Coordinates of C-alpha atoms in Angstrom, one line a residue:
M6 CA -13.8 8.9 -13.6
E7 CA -10.2 9.8 -14.3
F8 CA -7.4 7.9 -12.6
A9 CA -3.8 9.1 -12.4
Y10 CA -1.2 6.4 -11.9
L11 CA 2.6 5.9 -11.7
G12 CA 3.6 5.7 -15.4
P13 CA 4.7 5.7 -18.1
R14 CA 2.4 3.2 -19.8
G15 CA 3.5 -0.4 -19.6
T16 CA 4.3 -0.4 -15.9
F17 CA 3.3 -2.9 -13.2
T18 CA 1.1 -0.1 -11.8
E19 CA -0.9 0.1 -15.1
A20 CA -1.3 -3.7 -15.1
A21 CA -2.6 -3.7 -11.6
L22 CA -4.9 -0.8 -12.3
R23 CA -6.7 -3.0 -14.9
R24 CA -7.6 -5.3 -12.0
L25 CA -9.3 -2.6 -9.9
P26 CA -13.1 -2.8 -10.2
A27 CA -13.5 1.0 -9.6
A28 CA -11.3 1.7 -12.7
K29 CA -13.4 -0.2 -15.2
G30 CA -14.2 2.2 -18.0
A31 CA -12.2 5.1 -16.4
T32 CA -9.9 7.4 -18.2
T33 CA -6.3 6.7 -17.1
T34 CA -3.4 9.2 -17.1
P35 CA 0.2 8.2 -16.5
M36 CA 2.4 10.5 -14.3
S37 CA 6.1 10.4 -13.6
S38 CA 6.2 10.0 -9.8
V39 CA 4.1 8.9 -6.9
A40 CA 4.1 12.5 -5.5
E41 CA 2.9 13.9 -8.8
V42 CA 0.0 11.4 -8.8
L43 CA -1.1 12.2 -5.2
D44 CA -0.7 15.9 -5.7
A45 CA -3.0 15.7 -8.8
V46 CA -5.6 14.0 -6.6
R47 CA -5.2 16.7 -3.8
R48 CA -5.7 19.5 -6.3
G49 CA -8.8 17.9 -7.9
E50 CA -7.1 17.5 -11.3
V51 CA -8.1 13.9 -11.3
D52 CA -10.7 11.9 -9.4
A53 CA -8.4 9.2 -8.0
G54 CA -4.8 8.1 -7.9
F55 CA -3.3 4.6 -8.1
V56 CA 0.2 3.9 -6.7
P57 CA 2.3 1.1 -5.3
L58 CA 2.3 0.7 -1.5
E59 CA 4.4 -2.4 -0.7
N60 CA 6.1 -5.4 -2.1
S61 CA 6.2 -8.8 -0.5
Q62 CA 9.9 -9.0 -0.8
E63 CA 11.2 -5.5 -0.5
G64 CA 8.6 -4.0 1.8
T65 CA 7.3 -0.5 1.8
V66 CA 7.3 2.0 -1.1
T67 CA 8.4 4.7 1.3
V68 CA 7.4 7.7 -0.8
T69 CA 3.8 6.5 -0.9
V70 CA 3.6 5.9 2.9
D71 CA 5.3 9.2 3.7
E72 CA 2.9 11.1 1.4
L73 CA -0.1 9.4 3.1
V74 CA 1.2 9.9 6.6
G75 CA 2.5 13.4 6.3
G76 CA 0.9 15.1 3.2
E77 CA -2.4 16.9 2.9
P78 CA -5.0 14.2 3.9
L79 CA -6.0 11.5 1.4
V80 CA -7.8 8.2 2.0
I81 CA -7.5 4.7 0.5
A82 CA -10.6 3.5 -1.2
G83 CA -9.4 0.2 -2.6
E84 CA -6.4 -2.0 -3.3
A85 CA -5.1 -4.5 -5.9
V86 CA -2.4 -7.1 -5.5
L87 CA -0.4 -8.1 -8.5
P88 CA 1.9 -11.1 -8.9
V89 CA 5.3 -9.9 -10.1
T90 CA 7.2 -11.7 -12.9
M91 CA 10.6 -10.3 -14.0
V92 CA 12.5 -10.6 -17.2
L93 CA 15.8 -9.3 -18.6
A94 CA 15.0 -7.4 -21.8
S95 CA 17.8 -6.3 -24.2
E96 CA 18.9 -6.3 -27.8
K97 CA 22.2 -7.7 -26.5
T98 CA 23.1 -11.1 -25.1
A99 CA 24.5 -11.5 -21.6
D100 CA 28.1 -11.1 -22.6
G101 CA 27.5 -7.7 -24.1
I102 CA 25.5 -6.2 -21.2
T103 CA 27.4 -3.8 -18.9
T104 CA 24.5 -1.7 -17.6
V105 CA 21.0 -2.8 -16.3
A106 CA 18.3 -0.3 -15.5
S107 CA 15.0 -0.6 -13.6
H108 CA 13.0 0.7 -10.7
P109 CA 14.9 0.2 -7.4
H110 CA 12.3 -2.3 -6.2
A111 CA 12.6 -4.4 -9.4
L112 CA 16.4 -4.4 -9.2
A113 CA 16.2 -5.5 -5.6
Q114 CA 14.0 -8.5 -6.5
V115 CA 16.6 -9.9 -9.0
R116 CA 19.8 -9.3 -6.9
G117 CA 20.6 -13.1 -6.9
Y118 CA 20.2 -13.3 -10.7
L119 CA 22.4 -10.3 -11.4
R120 CA 25.1 -11.6 -9.1
R121 CA 25.1 -15.0 -10.8
E122 CA 24.5 -14.1 -14.4
L123 CA 25.7 -10.5 -14.8
P124 CA 28.3 -10.0 -12.0
N125 CA 30.2 -7.2 -13.9
A126 CA 27.1 -5.2 -15.0
T127 CA 26.2 -1.9 -13.3
A128 CA 22.6 -1.6 -11.9
V129 CA 21.1 1.8 -12.5
N130 CA 17.9 3.2 -10.9
A131 CA 15.0 4.4 -13.1
L132 CA 11.7 6.0 -12.2
S133 CA 9.8 2.9 -13.4
T134 CA 10.4 -0.4 -15.3
A135 CA 8.7 1.1 -18.4
E136 CA 11.0 4.2 -18.3
A137 CA 14.0 1.8 -18.0
A138 CA 12.8 0.0 -21.2
Q139 CA 12.5 3.2 -23.1
R140 CA 16.0 4.2 -22.1
V141 CA 17.3 0.9 -23.3
L142 CA 15.6 1.5 -26.6
V143 CA 17.4 4.8 -27.2
G144 CA 20.7 3.2 -26.3
E145 CA 21.3 4.8 -22.9
F146 CA 21.5 1.4 -21.2
D147 CA 22.2 -2.1 -22.4
A148 CA 19.3 -3.9 -20.6
C149 CA 16.4 -3.5 -18.3
I150 CA 14.5 -5.5 -15.7
C151 CA 10.8 -5.4 -16.3
A152 CA 7.6 -7.3 -16.8
P153 CA 7.1 -9.4 -19.9
F154 CA 4.3 -7.1 -21.1
T155 CA 6.6 -4.1 -20.7
A156 CA 9.3 -5.7 -22.9
E157 CA 6.7 -6.6 -25.5
A158 CA 5.2 -3.1 -25.6
A159 CA 8.7 -1.6 -26.0
G160 CA 9.6 -4.1 -28.7
L161 CA 12.6 -5.4 -26.7
P162 CA 13.7 -9.1 -27.0
V163 CA 13.6 -11.0 -23.7
Q164 CA 16.9 -12.6 -22.9
A165 CA 15.8 -14.4 -19.7
F166 CA 12.4 -15.1 -18.2
N167 CA 11.3 -15.5 -14.6
I168 CA 14.5 -14.2 -13.1
G169 CA 13.0 -13.0 -9.8
D170 CA 14.7 -14.3 -6.6
N171 CA 11.3 -15.1 -5.1
P172 CA 8.8 -16.8 -7.6
N173 CA 5.9 -15.8 -5.3
A174 CA 6.6 -12.1 -5.2
E175 CA 3.7 -9.7 -5.4
T176 CA 3.1 -6.0 -5.1
R177 CA 0.2 -4.2 -3.4
F178 CA -1.2 -1.1 -5.0
V179 CA -3.8 1.4 -3.6
H180 CA -6.6 3.5 -5.0
V181 CA -6.4 6.9 -3.3
V182 CA -9.0 9.7 -3.3
R183 CA -9.8 12.9 -1.4
P184 CA -11.4 12.4 2.0
C185 CA -14.9 11.0 1.6
P186 CA -17.1 8.3 3.2
P187 CA -15.7 4.8 2.9
P188 CA -17.1 2.1 0.6
E189 CA -19.7 -0.1 2.3
P190 CA -18.3 -2.9 4.5
S191 CA -17.7 -6.2 2.6
G192 CA -17.0 -8.4 5.5
N193 CA -13.3 -8.7 4.4
D194 CA -11.9 -5.2 4.9
I195 CA -8.8 -3.4 6.0
T196 CA -8.6 -0.1 7.8
S197 CA -5.4 1.9 7.5
L198 CA -4.3 4.5 10.1
A199 CA -1.3 6.7 10.9
V200 CA -0.8 7.0 14.7
Y201 CA 1.3 9.6 16.4
I202 CA 2.3 8.8 20.0
D203 CA 3.7 10.8 22.9
H204 CA 7.4 9.7 22.7
D205 CA 8.0 10.7 26.3
Q206 CA 5.4 8.4 27.7
V207 CA 6.5 5.0 28.8
G208 CA 4.5 2.2 27.2
A209 CA 2.8 4.5 24.6
L210 CA 3.0 2.0 21.8
L211 CA 1.9 -0.8 24.0
A212 CA -1.2 1.3 24.9
V213 CA -2.0 1.7 21.1
L214 CA -1.7 -2.1 20.5
T215 CA -3.8 -2.8 23.5
E216 CA -6.7 -0.8 22.0
F217 CA -6.8 -3.3 19.2
A218 CA -6.0 -6.5 21.1
V219 CA -8.8 -6.1 23.7
R220 CA -11.3 -5.8 20.9
G221 CA -10.0 -8.7 18.8
I222 CA -8.8 -6.6 16.0
N223 CA -5.8 -8.1 14.1
L224 CA -3.0 -5.9 13.0
T225 CA -1.7 -7.1 9.6
R226 CA 0.9 -4.4 9.2
I227 CA 2.8 -1.9 11.5
E228 CA 5.6 0.2 10.4
S229 CA 7.3 3.3 11.9
R230 CA 8.1 6.3 9.7
P231 CA 10.0 9.4 10.8
T232 CA 7.9 12.6 11.1
G233 CA 10.8 14.9 10.1
E234 CA 10.5 16.8 13.4
A235 CA 13.6 15.4 15.1
L236 CA 15.5 12.1 15.6
G237 CA 13.4 9.6 17.5
R238 CA 10.1 11.2 16.3
Y239 CA 8.0 8.6 14.5
A240 CA 4.5 8.0 13.2
F241 CA 3.2 4.5 13.0
F242 CA 1.5 3.3 9.8
L243 CA -1.1 0.5 10.7
D244 CA -3.3 -1.8 8.7
C245 CA -5.9 -3.7 10.7
T246 CA -8.7 -6.1 9.8
G247 CA -12.1 -4.6 9.9
H248 CA -14.1 -1.5 8.7
L249 CA -14.8 1.9 10.1
A250 CA -18.5 1.0 10.3
D251 CA -17.7 -2.0 12.6
A252 CA -18.6 -1.3 16.3
R253 CA -15.3 -2.7 17.6
M254 CA -13.3 -0.7 15.1
G255 CA -15.2 2.4 16.1
E256 CA -14.4 1.8 19.7
A257 CA -10.8 1.2 19.0
L258 CA -10.5 4.5 17.1
M259 CA -12.1 6.4 19.9
G260 CA -9.7 4.8 22.3
L261 CA -6.7 5.8 20.1
R262 CA -8.1 9.3 19.8
R263 CA -8.1 9.6 23.6
I264 CA -4.6 8.4 24.2
C265 CA -2.6 9.4 21.1
A266 CA -1.0 12.7 20.2
D267 CA -2.9 12.4 16.8
V268 CA -4.6 9.8 14.7
R269 CA -5.0 10.1 10.9
Y270 CA -7.6 7.8 9.4
L271 CA -6.4 6.6 6.0
G272 CA -9.4 4.6 4.8
S273 CA -11.5 1.4 5.1
Y274 CA -11.7 -0.8 2.0
R275 CA -12.1 -4.3 0.7
R276 CA -9.1 -6.6 0.7
D277 CA -7.9 -7.9 -2.7
R278 CA -7.6 -11.4 -1.2
S279 CA -9.6 -14.6 -1.5
D280 CA -8.8 -15.5 2.1
D281 CA -11.9 -16.2 4.2
P282 CA -12.5 -13.3 6.7
V283 CA -11.9 -14.1 10.3
P284 CA -15.1 -13.7 12.3
A285 CA -15.2 -11.4 15.4
P286 CA -14.3 -13.2 18.6
K287 CA -17.1 -14.1 21.0
G288 CA -18.5 -10.9 22.6
L289 CA -17.0 -8.6 20.0
S290 CA -19.5 -8.7 17.1
D291 CA -21.7 -5.7 16.2
T292 CA -24.6 -7.6 17.7
D293 CA -22.7 -8.0 21.0
F294 CA -21.9 -4.3 21.1
T295 CA -25.5 -3.3 20.4
A296 CA -26.8 -5.6 23.1
A297 CA -24.3 -4.2 25.6
A298 CA -25.1 -0.6 24.7
D299 CA -28.9 -1.4 25.1
W300 CA -28.2 -2.9 28.5
L301 CA -26.2 0.1 29.7
R302 CA -28.9 2.5 28.4
H303 CA -31.5 0.5 30.3
L304 CA -29.5 0.9 33.5
R305 CA -29.0 4.6 33.0
D306 CA -32.7 5.0 32.5
G307 CA -33.4 3.4 35.9
G308 CA -34.3 0.0 34.7
R309 CA -33.9 -3.2 36.7
P310 CA -30.3 -4.5 36.8

């Protein structure tokens, strides 16, 4: 397989890609933006893409969500979660640093450090932490915020270690492919969806949430994103526990299809977590759904109540 990922080489994305089981032995190709990666997947130039989706401190990588919600359909086939450790890399010491470059999410995760230690330095956005390191090397900026392995690869000295405001920060990355059947259920899965509701209907979002609640499906993420049609027009990006093959998930999706303006299925895939999966509530396991369907079929066939 060939994977495209958000480059250049030496980024957090490349480090997370090494953790992805599906990428073992694959050819990897760095690209300059999330949109470029996903377009390469859509055109069939690569087999899969790998891009950041969200950070535990800064939230959504909006370009990724917007591409998945609004672009030509793609599905998520897997994820990898990477702990994020930040360093300040530079040939200069703190008193000689006037500009600090990095990806916007990385800069946001060290706001406190920059205010305390480099209050007079100007923060500059770069396409990635690795690109920022390269621009420091050629003298365009004085310093960069990046991972320790990025600084090492670039040959930049580290002036300060572990400078993130949140020591437990982590970023979630997703493996994206063209529409295809999902991986087999693992028992610890996520299903991702984009839901479009009728904004003129009172209680439309409540109706969506009810489809999950009555079937014991937990929503782990819900976020609204503008559709671009007009002010007040939003799609909702959802992550929920369970797999497309689960009976309760299937019923929930059929319910959404009946009541929503549109539903985009974005994939079912194994969670990159060691958390024990939460069992289905009583009456909502696949066995319970099968037994109920058999009972109804029996009644429709004229059997004894």
